[in-house]
Amino acid sequence: DAGVTQSPTHLIKTRGQQVTLRCSPISGHKSVSWYQQVLGQGPQFIFQYYEKEERGRGNFPDRFSARQFPNYSSELNVNALLLGDSALYLCASSPDGPGGLTDTQYFGPGTRLTVL
Amino acid sequence: AQSVTQPDIHITVSEGASLELRCNYSYGATPYLFWYVQSPGQGLQLLLKYFSGDTLVQGIKGFEAEFKRSQSSFNLRKPSVHWSDAAEYFCAFNTGGFKTIFGAGTRLFVKA
């Protein structure tokens, strides 16, 4: 079975630009979460979507937004990029939503974003 | 505040030696606990998880972890390390909601 896939693998942008990252969950998984991992740190939670609705949001500015499509794939958008947005962006999928019995998340390989 | 502490930024062990990576969490109840491994340029792979029951949890690749409620700890162990275990290890917890909280990670180096 295919795991979580993310595209693109790498991305280089300049300050002020906008970026869209994409994630396809494991087949049958309805929940997608996004994390930001800055070099040398652990992943930081950005969003969780379940059944196309936002179910949770971390401490990130409104420049960060996301959505989930009917096929459960998801996009993360970041506007007005800052140098500090340079990071590995990880997508994770899980079968259930918040509070579900199966809270294990399966991670994709990530998108490496570099902001110059 | 809810948090995860991994006290060791990096650890070096000899191949064949035993390994213990430390993890402490701060939360008012017993959370769901996880250990993930991340190889360079890769995403996170789940090694093991603790939800309830037996406090000694077996995972993949020969890893195990022990939950100690009194110490708010969930340390990861392996009796004999292989060179391929060199990676970064993250302890994490979830309180049953939408957010998983990760520690800062411990980088494991394995010397021949």
mmCIF file of C-alpha atoms in Angstrom, chain A residues 25-73:
data_model
loop_
_atom_site.group_PDB
_atom_site.id
_atom_site.type_symbol
_atom_site.label_atom_id
_atom_site.label_comp_id
_atom_site.label_asym_id
_atom_site.label_seq_id
_atom_site.Cartn_x
_atom_site.Cartn_y
_atom_site.Cartn_z
ATOM 1 C CA PRO A 25 -3.008 10.546 2.683
ATOM 2 C CA ILE A 26 -2.944 6.799 2.949
ATOM 3 C CA SER A 27 -5.972 5.301 1.255
ATOM 4 C CA GLY A 28 -8.857 5.146 3.710
ATOM 5 C CA HIS A 29 -7.438 7.771 6.030
ATOM 6 C CA LYS A 30 -9.749 10.709 6.579
ATOM 7 C CA SER A 31 -7.561 12.908 8.741
ATOM 8 C CA VAL A 32 -4.588 14.979 7.598
ATOM 9 C CA SER A 33 -2.299 16.999 9.815
ATOM 10 C CA TRP A 34 0.442 19.438 8.881
ATOM 11 C CA TYR A 35 3.628 20.054 10.825
ATOM 12 C CA GLN A 36 6.534 22.449 10.447
ATOM 13 C CA GLN A 37 9.973 21.155 11.350
ATOM 14 C CA VAL A 38 12.660 23.796 11.575
ATOM 15 C CA LEU A 39 16.215 22.512 11.360
ATOM 16 C CA GLY A 40 17.336 21.111 14.688
ATOM 17 C CA GLN A 41 13.874 21.043 16.233
ATOM 18 C CA GLY A 42 10.970 18.667 16.533
ATOM 19 C CA PRO A 43 7.874 19.038 14.385
ATOM 20 C CA GLN A 44 5.417 21.765 15.386
ATOM 21 C CA PHE A 45 1.718 21.227 14.805
ATOM 22 C CA ILE A 46 0.091 23.596 12.281
ATOM 23 C CA PHE A 47 -3.322 22.172 11.326
ATOM 24 C CA GLN A 48 -5.489 19.105 11.443
ATOM 25 C CA TYR A 49 -8.290 18.485 8.979
ATOM 26 C CA TYR A 50 -10.875 15.754 9.283
ATOM 27 C CA GLU A 51 -13.670 15.130 6.816
ATOM 28 C CA LYS A 52 -12.755 18.364 5.034
ATOM 29 C CA GLU A 53 -13.151 20.515 8.129
ATOM 30 C CA GLU A 54 -10.458 22.178 10.216
ATOM 31 C CA ARG A 55 -10.440 20.467 13.600
ATOM 32 C CA GLY A 56 -7.386 22.044 15.127
ATOM 33 C CA ARG A 57 -4.871 24.784 14.619
ATOM 34 C CA GLY A 58 -1.504 25.385 16.197
ATOM 35 C CA ASN A 59 0.124 28.667 17.087
ATOM 36 C CA PHE A 60 0.816 29.888 13.567
ATOM 37 C CA PRO A 61 -0.106 33.231 11.950
ATOM 38 C CA ASP A 62 -2.977 33.677 9.528
ATOM 39 C CA ARG A 63 -0.495 33.583 6.656
ATOM 40 C CA PHE A 64 -0.791 29.824 7.010
ATOM 41 C CA SER A 65 -3.950 28.217 5.673
ATOM 42 C CA ALA A 66 -4.988 24.787 4.507
ATOM 43 C CA ARG A 67 -7.840 22.855 3.058
ATOM 44 C CA GLN A 68 -8.877 19.276 2.526
ATOM 45 C CA PHE A 69 -10.539 17.991 -0.594
ATOM 46 C CA PRO A 70 -13.330 15.404 -1.015
ATOM 47 C CA ASN A 71 -10.717 12.726 -1.760
ATOM 48 C CA TYR A 72 -9.058 13.644 1.586
ATOM 49 C CA SER A 73 -5.937 15.076 -0.008
#
